[in-house]
Amino acid sequence: MDFTPTEEQAAARDLAARIFGDLSTHERLTAAGTGSDAELWKALCEAGLPTAVEDIGLLGLVLLLEEQGRTTAQVPFAASCVYGLLAVSAHGSAEQRKRLLPAIGDGTVVVTGALPEAAVRVGGSGELSGVAPVVPWLRDATHVLVADEEHGLWLVRTVDARCEPVELTAPWSAGRLTLDGTPGEPLGERERPGERLGGSDADVAGQGAYDDVLATARTAFAGLQAGVCAGSVARAVDYTNTREQFGRPLATKQGVQLRAADAYMDTEAIRVTAYEAAWRRDEGLDYATHALTAAWWASEAGSRVVHAGQHLHGGMGADLDHPVHRHFLWGRQLDAYLGCGSEVLQELGALIVDGEGDA
């Protein structure tokens, strides 16, 4: 394993850090409320960062999402890259890749995913029916990736569906998706009506594509959680070094140091497991158990870290307007997204028992 970023990955990460740092400020986040920052999203797309993910791979995306997480930037970057760019690139047909990838890259097409929500039903003519109660970034999306009962993947245009706003713990511009005879486009080729064939001209769409997209999402959002936690720890360190009690900084107290050290180690565990899963996918290796491991750490350790960050701020941590509270909200949302720790652990155990774990 070699997690050292390539020149391209490092350059993209540094550019992302600069854009997020300049535009995702406390004042702008306050003004955005629970919505997304359109100006920031435009800046990211004009800088070519979504397009760059095609070249820098999932590990590169994890690096970019760490920078987003540090600032809790309210843009659909993770969703559109995972459910749009990477999913279409890996499993879409040649025509879909040619039509959709440039538009996803420049931000005119924004894709989110209703995975692993309850499967939608497919009618005889390819119309879709079903409800996804909560879809993050649905209010920003032009397309939604959904799965049918056989885990075939479909792209649905939001203008063809009913989308109602829903507020989550974190400000993710979420919505409720209702499909009622809604037209859908299968991801990948189709030789005959009712038969889904391979995306990327080779892979068989269906279970394999679904598993890959879900594992990719879990890995990417674990990277996002690593950034959220790193930002929380950084704020706690800054606060405890400047806040004094009885004439001494809070950071000189052993209890504070131990709590911060535990949070740091948890954050590093999230980061390294996300890096490993992403690296294995980019190298074409099996990574199913590694993605689940990263997701477990992101859920379990992520919750501990954002609680510690808020606790180390003392009374200030209870202020809903304090910047550290955003890290708490994002950390708790990511704790449950794509499966909480106990659910992911059960899935991981079943995969190992069935002998389908990574070599």
PDB file of C-alpha atoms in Angstrom, residues 129-352:
ATOM      1  CA  SER A 129     -42.527   3.708  -8.575  1.00  0.00           C
ATOM      2  CA  GLY A 130     -41.511   4.036  -4.946  1.00  0.00           C
ATOM      3  CA  VAL A 131     -40.595   6.483  -2.217  1.00  0.00           C
ATOM      4  CA  ALA A 132     -37.231   7.471  -0.770  1.00  0.00           C
ATOM      5  CA  PRO A 133     -38.083   9.380   2.435  1.00  0.00           C
ATOM      6  CA  VAL A 134     -34.713  11.159   2.695  1.00  0.00           C
ATOM      7  CA  VAL A 135     -32.320  11.907  -0.161  1.00  0.00           C
ATOM      8  CA  PRO A 136     -29.399  14.231   0.683  1.00  0.00           C
ATOM      9  CA  TRP A 137     -28.870  17.167  -1.706  1.00  0.00           C
ATOM     10  CA  LEU A 138     -32.067  16.350  -3.567  1.00  0.00           C
ATOM     11  CA  ARG A 139     -32.933  20.050  -3.719  1.00  0.00           C
ATOM     12  CA  ASP A 140     -29.700  20.705  -5.626  1.00  0.00           C
ATOM     13  CA  ALA A 141     -29.873  17.681  -7.927  1.00  0.00           C
ATOM     14  CA  THR A 142     -30.920  17.386 -11.543  1.00  0.00           C
ATOM     15  CA  HIS A 143     -30.701  13.566 -11.416  1.00  0.00           C
ATOM     16  CA  VAL A 144     -31.076  10.872  -8.755  1.00  0.00           C
ATOM     17  CA  LEU A 145     -29.487   7.422  -8.842  1.00  0.00           C
ATOM     18  CA  VAL A 146     -31.941   4.808  -7.551  1.00  0.00           C
ATOM     19  CA  ALA A 147     -31.911   1.011  -7.339  1.00  0.00           C
ATOM     20  CA  ASP A 148     -34.648  -1.423  -8.251  1.00  0.00           C
ATOM     21  CA  GLU A 149     -35.560  -4.637  -6.439  1.00  0.00           C
ATOM     22  CA  GLU A 150     -32.834  -6.561  -8.285  1.00  0.00           C
ATOM     23  CA  HIS A 151     -30.270  -3.851  -7.496  1.00  0.00           C
ATOM     24  CA  GLY A 152     -30.266  -2.548 -11.040  1.00  0.00           C
ATOM     25  CA  LEU A 153     -29.325   1.133 -11.122  1.00  0.00           C
ATOM     26  CA  TRP A 154     -31.449   3.837 -12.723  1.00  0.00           C
ATOM     27  CA  LEU A 155     -31.028   7.552 -13.296  1.00  0.00           C
ATOM     28  CA  VAL A 156     -34.135   9.658 -12.718  1.00  0.00           C
ATOM     29  CA  ARG A 157     -34.502  13.335 -13.610  1.00  0.00           C
ATOM     30  CA  THR A 158     -35.779  15.301 -10.644  1.00  0.00           C
ATOM     31  CA  VAL A 159     -38.087  17.319 -12.920  1.00  0.00           C
ATOM     32  CA  ASP A 160     -39.954  14.086 -13.672  1.00  0.00           C
ATOM     33  CA  ALA A 161     -40.393  13.154  -9.999  1.00  0.00           C
ATOM     34  CA  ARG A 162     -42.021  14.726  -6.957  1.00  0.00           C
ATOM     35  CA  CYS A 163     -39.419  16.245  -4.649  1.00  0.00           C
ATOM     36  CA  GLU A 164     -40.383  17.739  -1.302  1.00  0.00           C
ATOM     37  CA  PRO A 165     -37.951  19.526   1.044  1.00  0.00           C
ATOM     38  CA  VAL A 166     -36.831  17.677   4.177  1.00  0.00           C
ATOM     39  CA  GLU A 167     -34.541  19.016   6.892  1.00  0.00           C
ATOM     40  CA  LEU A 168     -31.844  16.741   8.306  1.00  0.00           C
ATOM     41  CA  THR A 169     -29.512  17.046  11.268  1.00  0.00           C
ATOM     42  CA  ALA A 170     -26.881  18.453   8.910  1.00  0.00           C
ATOM     43  CA  PRO A 171     -27.688  21.128   6.288  1.00  0.00           C
ATOM     44  CA  TRP A 172     -27.607  18.817   3.279  1.00  0.00           C
ATOM     45  CA  SER A 173     -30.464  20.311   1.185  1.00  0.00           C
ATOM     46  CA  ALA A 174     -32.314  17.014   1.489  1.00  0.00           C
ATOM     47  CA  GLY A 175     -35.699  16.034   0.150  1.00  0.00           C
ATOM     48  CA  ARG A 176     -38.301  13.294  -0.091  1.00  0.00           C
ATOM     49  CA  LEU A 177     -38.363  11.584  -3.497  1.00  0.00           C
ATOM     50  CA  THR A 178     -41.635  10.132  -4.769  1.00  0.00           C
ATOM     51  CA  LEU A 179     -41.732   8.124  -7.993  1.00  0.00           C
ATOM     52  CA  ASP A 180     -45.127   7.258  -9.454  1.00  0.00           C
ATOM     53  CA  GLY A 181     -44.790   5.857 -12.951  1.00  0.00           C
ATOM     54  CA  THR A 182     -41.729   8.081 -13.382  1.00  0.00           C
ATOM     55  CA  PRO A 183     -39.529   7.488 -16.437  1.00  0.00           C
ATOM     56  CA  GLY A 184     -36.023   6.260 -15.624  1.00  0.00           C
ATOM     57  CA  GLU A 185     -32.844   5.614 -17.564  1.00  0.00           C
ATOM     58  CA  PRO A 186     -30.994   2.376 -16.745  1.00  0.00           C
ATOM     59  CA  LEU A 187     -27.342   2.906 -15.944  1.00  0.00           C
ATOM     60  CA  GLY A 188     -25.462   0.896 -18.555  1.00  0.00           C
ATOM     61  CA  GLU A 189     -26.360  -0.813 -21.811  1.00  0.00           C
ATOM     62  CA  ARG A 190     -29.553  -2.721 -22.460  1.00  0.00           C
ATOM     63  CA  GLU A 191     -29.697  -5.281 -25.258  1.00  0.00           C
ATOM     64  CA  ARG A 192     -33.330  -6.300 -24.915  1.00  0.00           C
ATOM     65  CA  PRO A 193     -36.296  -4.836 -23.022  1.00  0.00           C
ATOM     66  CA  GLY A 194     -36.113  -5.955 -19.410  1.00  0.00           C
ATOM     67  CA  GLU A 195     -32.441  -7.019 -19.594  1.00  0.00           C
ATOM     68  CA  ARG A 196     -29.756  -4.816 -18.037  1.00  0.00           C
ATOM     69  CA  LEU A 197     -26.284  -5.380 -19.370  1.00  0.00           C
ATOM     70  CA  GLY A 198     -22.844  -4.079 -18.599  1.00  0.00           C
ATOM     71  CA  GLY A 199     -21.761  -0.550 -18.066  1.00  0.00           C
ATOM     72  CA  SER A 200     -18.192   0.345 -19.058  1.00  0.00           C
ATOM     73  CA  ASP A 201     -18.738  -2.049 -22.004  1.00  0.00           C
ATOM     74  CA  ALA A 202     -17.906  -5.057 -19.813  1.00  0.00           C
ATOM     75  CA  ASP A 203     -19.318  -5.079 -16.298  1.00  0.00           C
ATOM     76  CA  VAL A 204     -22.759  -6.518 -15.720  1.00  0.00           C
ATOM     77  CA  ALA A 205     -25.096  -3.863 -14.371  1.00  0.00           C
ATOM     78  CA  GLY A 206     -27.071  -4.983 -11.373  1.00  0.00           C
ATOM     79  CA  GLN A 207     -25.708  -6.442  -8.155  1.00  0.00           C
ATOM     80  CA  GLY A 208     -22.061  -5.811  -9.078  1.00  0.00           C
ATOM     81  CA  ALA A 209     -22.639  -2.184 -10.018  1.00  0.00           C
ATOM     82  CA  TYR A 210     -24.846  -1.571  -6.993  1.00  0.00           C
ATOM     83  CA  ASP A 211     -22.295  -3.056  -4.595  1.00  0.00           C
ATOM     84  CA  ASP A 212     -19.500  -1.032  -6.162  1.00  0.00           C
ATOM     85  CA  VAL A 213     -21.392   2.260  -6.002  1.00  0.00           C
ATOM     86  CA  LEU A 214     -22.459   1.663  -2.388  1.00  0.00           C
ATOM     87  CA  ALA A 215     -18.910   0.704  -1.336  1.00  0.00           C
ATOM     88  CA  THR A 216     -17.541   3.741  -3.171  1.00  0.00           C
ATOM     89  CA  ALA A 217     -20.051   5.974  -1.392  1.00  0.00           C
ATOM     90  CA  ARG A 218     -19.171   4.535   2.020  1.00  0.00           C
ATOM     91  CA  THR A 219     -15.474   5.085   1.367  1.00  0.00           C
ATOM     92  CA  ALA A 220     -15.944   8.633   0.096  1.00  0.00           C
ATOM     93  CA  PHE A 221     -18.213   9.682   2.953  1.00  0.00           C
ATOM     94  CA  ALA A 222     -15.758   8.153   5.428  1.00  0.00           C
ATOM     95  CA  GLY A 223     -13.200  10.540   3.931  1.00  0.00           C
ATOM     96  CA  LEU A 224     -15.657  13.384   4.407  1.00  0.00           C
ATOM     97  CA  GLN A 225     -16.095  12.315   8.037  1.00  0.00           C
ATOM     98  CA  ALA A 226     -12.307  12.340   8.513  1.00  0.00           C
ATOM     99  CA  GLY A 227     -12.299  15.976   7.443  1.00  0.00           C
ATOM    100  CA  VAL A 228     -15.249  16.869   9.672  1.00  0.00           C
ATOM    101  CA  CYS A 229     -13.469  15.285  12.643  1.00  0.00           C
ATOM    102  CA  ALA A 230     -10.134  16.919  11.805  1.00  0.00           C
ATOM    103  CA  GLY A 231     -11.866  20.294  11.721  1.00  0.00           C
ATOM    104  CA  SER A 232     -13.548  19.616  15.058  1.00  0.00           C
ATOM    105  CA  VAL A 233     -10.247  18.616  16.682  1.00  0.00           C
ATOM    106  CA  ALA A 234      -8.468  21.653  15.235  1.00  0.00           C
ATOM    107  CA  ARG A 235     -11.110  23.982  16.671  1.00  0.00           C
ATOM    108  CA  ALA A 236     -10.888  22.263  20.062  1.00  0.00           C
ATOM    109  CA  VAL A 237      -7.105  22.559  20.109  1.00  0.00           C
ATOM    110  CA  ASP A 238      -7.249  26.235  19.225  1.00  0.00           C
ATOM    111  CA  TYR A 239      -9.904  26.923  21.851  1.00  0.00           C
ATOM    112  CA  THR A 240      -8.236  25.031  24.703  1.00  0.00           C
ATOM    113  CA  ASN A 241      -4.899  26.691  23.971  1.00  0.00           C
ATOM    114  CA  THR A 242      -6.349  30.200  24.195  1.00  0.00           C
ATOM    115  CA  ARG A 243      -9.068  29.787  26.840  1.00  0.00           C
ATOM    116  CA  GLU A 244      -7.637  30.173  30.321  1.00  0.00           C
ATOM    117  CA  GLN A 245      -8.918  28.907  33.658  1.00  0.00           C
ATOM    118  CA  PHE A 246      -7.266  29.945  36.912  1.00  0.00           C
ATOM    119  CA  GLY A 247      -4.521  31.660  34.943  1.00  0.00           C
ATOM    120  CA  ARG A 248      -3.599  28.620  32.820  1.00  0.00           C
ATOM    121  CA  PRO A 249      -4.743  27.479  29.364  1.00  0.00           C
ATOM    122  CA  LEU A 250      -7.233  24.634  29.422  1.00  0.00           C
ATOM    123  CA  ALA A 251      -4.846  22.671  27.206  1.00  0.00           C
ATOM    124  CA  THR A 252      -2.420  22.280  30.125  1.00  0.00           C
ATOM    125  CA  LYS A 253      -4.894  20.089  32.003  1.00  0.00           C
ATOM    126  CA  GLN A 254      -4.230  16.371  31.664  1.00  0.00           C
ATOM    127  CA  GLY A 255      -7.891  15.467  31.229  1.00  0.00           C
ATOM    128  CA  VAL A 256      -8.196  17.866  28.288  1.00  0.00           C
ATOM    129  CA  GLN A 257      -5.021  16.490  26.718  1.00  0.00           C
ATOM    130  CA  LEU A 258      -6.207  12.896  27.002  1.00  0.00           C
ATOM    131  CA  ARG A 259      -9.612  13.680  25.513  1.00  0.00           C
ATOM    132  CA  ALA A 260      -8.039  15.554  22.616  1.00  0.00           C
ATOM    133  CA  ALA A 261      -5.501  12.767  22.055  1.00  0.00           C
ATOM    134  CA  ASP A 262      -8.249  10.147  21.863  1.00  0.00           C
ATOM    135  CA  ALA A 263     -10.134  12.306  19.351  1.00  0.00           C
ATOM    136  CA  TYR A 264      -6.991  12.705  17.256  1.00  0.00           C
ATOM    137  CA  MET A 265      -6.340   8.952  17.183  1.00  0.00           C
ATOM    138  CA  ASP A 266      -9.955   8.232  16.246  1.00  0.00           C
ATOM    139  CA  THR A 267      -9.687  10.741  13.400  1.00  0.00           C
ATOM    140  CA  GLU A 268      -6.513   9.086  12.121  1.00  0.00           C
ATOM    141  CA  ALA A 269      -8.226   5.683  12.213  1.00  0.00           C
ATOM    142  CA  ILE A 270     -11.061   7.012  10.048  1.00  0.00           C
ATOM    143  CA  ARG A 271      -8.571   8.555   7.641  1.00  0.00           C
ATOM    144  CA  VAL A 272      -6.302   5.538   7.193  1.00  0.00           C
ATOM    145  CA  THR A 273      -9.161   3.060   6.687  1.00  0.00           C
ATOM    146  CA  ALA A 274     -10.748   5.367   4.101  1.00  0.00           C
ATOM    147  CA  TYR A 275      -7.394   5.739   2.337  1.00  0.00           C
ATOM    148  CA  GLU A 276      -6.902   1.970   2.236  1.00  0.00           C
ATOM    149  CA  ALA A 277     -10.356   1.252   0.805  1.00  0.00           C
ATOM    150  CA  ALA A 278      -9.978   4.017  -1.789  1.00  0.00           C
ATOM    151  CA  TRP A 279      -6.482   2.902  -2.781  1.00  0.00           C
ATOM    152  CA  ARG A 280      -7.623  -0.695  -3.248  1.00  0.00           C
ATOM    153  CA  ARG A 281     -10.487   0.382  -5.512  1.00  0.00           C
ATOM    154  CA  ASP A 282      -8.161   2.529  -7.611  1.00  0.00           C
ATOM    155  CA  GLU A 283      -5.754  -0.420  -7.923  1.00  0.00           C
ATOM    156  CA  GLY A 284      -8.543  -2.737  -9.064  1.00  0.00           C
ATOM    157  CA  LEU A 285      -8.391  -4.876  -5.891  1.00  0.00           C
ATOM    158  CA  ASP A 286     -11.290  -6.251  -3.872  1.00  0.00           C
ATOM    159  CA  TYR A 287     -12.276  -3.682  -1.283  1.00  0.00           C
ATOM    160  CA  ALA A 288     -15.740  -4.625  -0.020  1.00  0.00           C
ATOM    161  CA  THR A 289     -14.653  -5.393   3.556  1.00  0.00           C
ATOM    162  CA  HIS A 290     -12.289  -2.414   3.569  1.00  0.00           C
ATOM    163  CA  ALA A 291     -15.129  -0.056   2.601  1.00  0.00           C
ATOM    164  CA  LEU A 292     -17.278  -1.466   5.400  1.00  0.00           C
ATOM    165  CA  THR A 293     -14.395  -1.106   7.851  1.00  0.00           C
ATOM    166  CA  ALA A 294     -13.948   2.537   6.868  1.00  0.00           C
ATOM    167  CA  ALA A 295     -17.681   3.108   7.236  1.00  0.00           C
ATOM    168  CA  TRP A 296     -17.666   1.519  10.713  1.00  0.00           C
ATOM    169  CA  TRP A 297     -14.841   3.755  11.898  1.00  0.00           C
ATOM    170  CA  ALA A 298     -16.529   6.807  10.358  1.00  0.00           C
ATOM    171  CA  SER A 299     -19.723   6.012  12.243  1.00  0.00           C
ATOM    172  CA  GLU A 300     -18.442   4.877  15.626  1.00  0.00           C
ATOM    173  CA  ALA A 301     -15.280   6.969  15.960  1.00  0.00           C
ATOM    174  CA  GLY A 302     -16.776   9.949  14.149  1.00  0.00           C
ATOM    175  CA  SER A 303     -19.525  10.241  16.725  1.00  0.00           C
ATOM    176  CA  ARG A 304     -16.978  10.130  19.558  1.00  0.00           C
ATOM    177  CA  VAL A 305     -14.804  12.809  17.978  1.00  0.00           C
ATOM    178  CA  VAL A 306     -17.500  15.409  17.363  1.00  0.00           C
ATOM    179  CA  HIS A 307     -18.872  14.878  20.870  1.00  0.00           C
ATOM    180  CA  ALA A 308     -15.371  15.389  22.268  1.00  0.00           C
ATOM    181  CA  GLY A 309     -14.883  18.516  20.176  1.00  0.00           C
ATOM    182  CA  GLN A 310     -18.066  20.030  21.519  1.00  0.00           C
ATOM    183  CA  HIS A 311     -17.298  18.939  25.084  1.00  0.00           C
ATOM    184  CA  LEU A 312     -13.800  20.475  24.997  1.00  0.00           C
ATOM    185  CA  HIS A 313     -15.386  23.825  24.165  1.00  0.00           C
ATOM    186  CA  GLY A 314     -17.151  23.772  27.522  1.00  0.00           C
ATOM    187  CA  GLY A 315     -20.121  26.105  27.669  1.00  0.00           C
ATOM    188  CA  MET A 316     -19.273  27.515  24.226  1.00  0.00           C
ATOM    189  CA  GLY A 317     -19.893  24.069  22.775  1.00  0.00           C
ATOM    190  CA  ALA A 318     -23.554  24.380  23.725  1.00  0.00           C
ATOM    191  CA  ASP A 319     -23.900  27.542  21.607  1.00  0.00           C
ATOM    192  CA  LEU A 320     -25.805  26.548  18.465  1.00  0.00           C
ATOM    193  CA  ASP A 321     -24.208  29.445  16.577  1.00  0.00           C
ATOM    194  CA  HIS A 322     -20.631  28.417  17.378  1.00  0.00           C
ATOM    195  CA  PRO A 323     -18.690  26.983  14.364  1.00  0.00           C
ATOM    196  CA  VAL A 324     -17.881  23.756  16.242  1.00  0.00           C
ATOM    197  CA  HIS A 325     -21.598  22.948  16.381  1.00  0.00           C
ATOM    198  CA  ARG A 326     -21.604  22.444  12.598  1.00  0.00           C
ATOM    199  CA  HIS A 327     -18.987  19.726  12.955  1.00  0.00           C
ATOM    200  CA  PHE A 328     -21.174  18.092  15.581  1.00  0.00           C
ATOM    201  CA  LEU A 329     -24.209  18.152  13.264  1.00  0.00           C
ATOM    202  CA  TRP A 330     -22.260  16.821  10.282  1.00  0.00           C
ATOM    203  CA  GLY A 331     -20.579  14.140  12.392  1.00  0.00           C
ATOM    204  CA  ARG A 332     -23.870  12.874  13.746  1.00  0.00           C
ATOM    205  CA  GLN A 333     -25.456  12.900  10.274  1.00  0.00           C
ATOM    206  CA  LEU A 334     -22.549  10.953   8.786  1.00  0.00           C
ATOM    207  CA  ASP A 335     -22.757   8.539  11.745  1.00  0.00           C
ATOM    208  CA  ALA A 336     -26.112   7.306  10.440  1.00  0.00           C
ATOM    209  CA  TYR A 337     -25.749   7.897   6.682  1.00  0.00           C
ATOM    210  CA  LEU A 338     -25.325   4.686   4.612  1.00  0.00           C
ATOM    211  CA  GLY A 339     -25.654   2.572   7.760  1.00  0.00           C
ATOM    212  CA  CYS A 340     -24.820   3.213  11.394  1.00  0.00           C
ATOM    213  CA  GLY A 341     -21.963   1.364  13.100  1.00  0.00           C
ATOM    214  CA  SER A 342     -23.948  -1.646  14.310  1.00  0.00           C
ATOM    215  CA  GLU A 343     -25.605  -2.157  10.917  1.00  0.00           C
ATOM    216  CA  VAL A 344     -22.305  -1.906   9.067  1.00  0.00           C
ATOM    217  CA  LEU A 345     -20.635  -4.282  11.546  1.00  0.00           C
ATOM    218  CA  GLN A 346     -23.392  -6.859  11.017  1.00  0.00           C
ATOM    219  CA  GLU A 347     -22.978  -6.569   7.240  1.00  0.00           C
ATOM    220  CA  LEU A 348     -19.209  -6.887   7.555  1.00  0.00           C
ATOM    221  CA  GLY A 349     -19.533  -9.971   9.759  1.00  0.00           C
ATOM    222  CA  ALA A 350     -21.922 -11.642   7.318  1.00  0.00           C
ATOM    223  CA  LEU A 351     -19.543 -10.928   4.440  1.00  0.00           C
ATOM    224  CA  ILE A 352     -16.637 -12.522   6.301  1.00  0.00           C
TER     225      ILE A 352
END
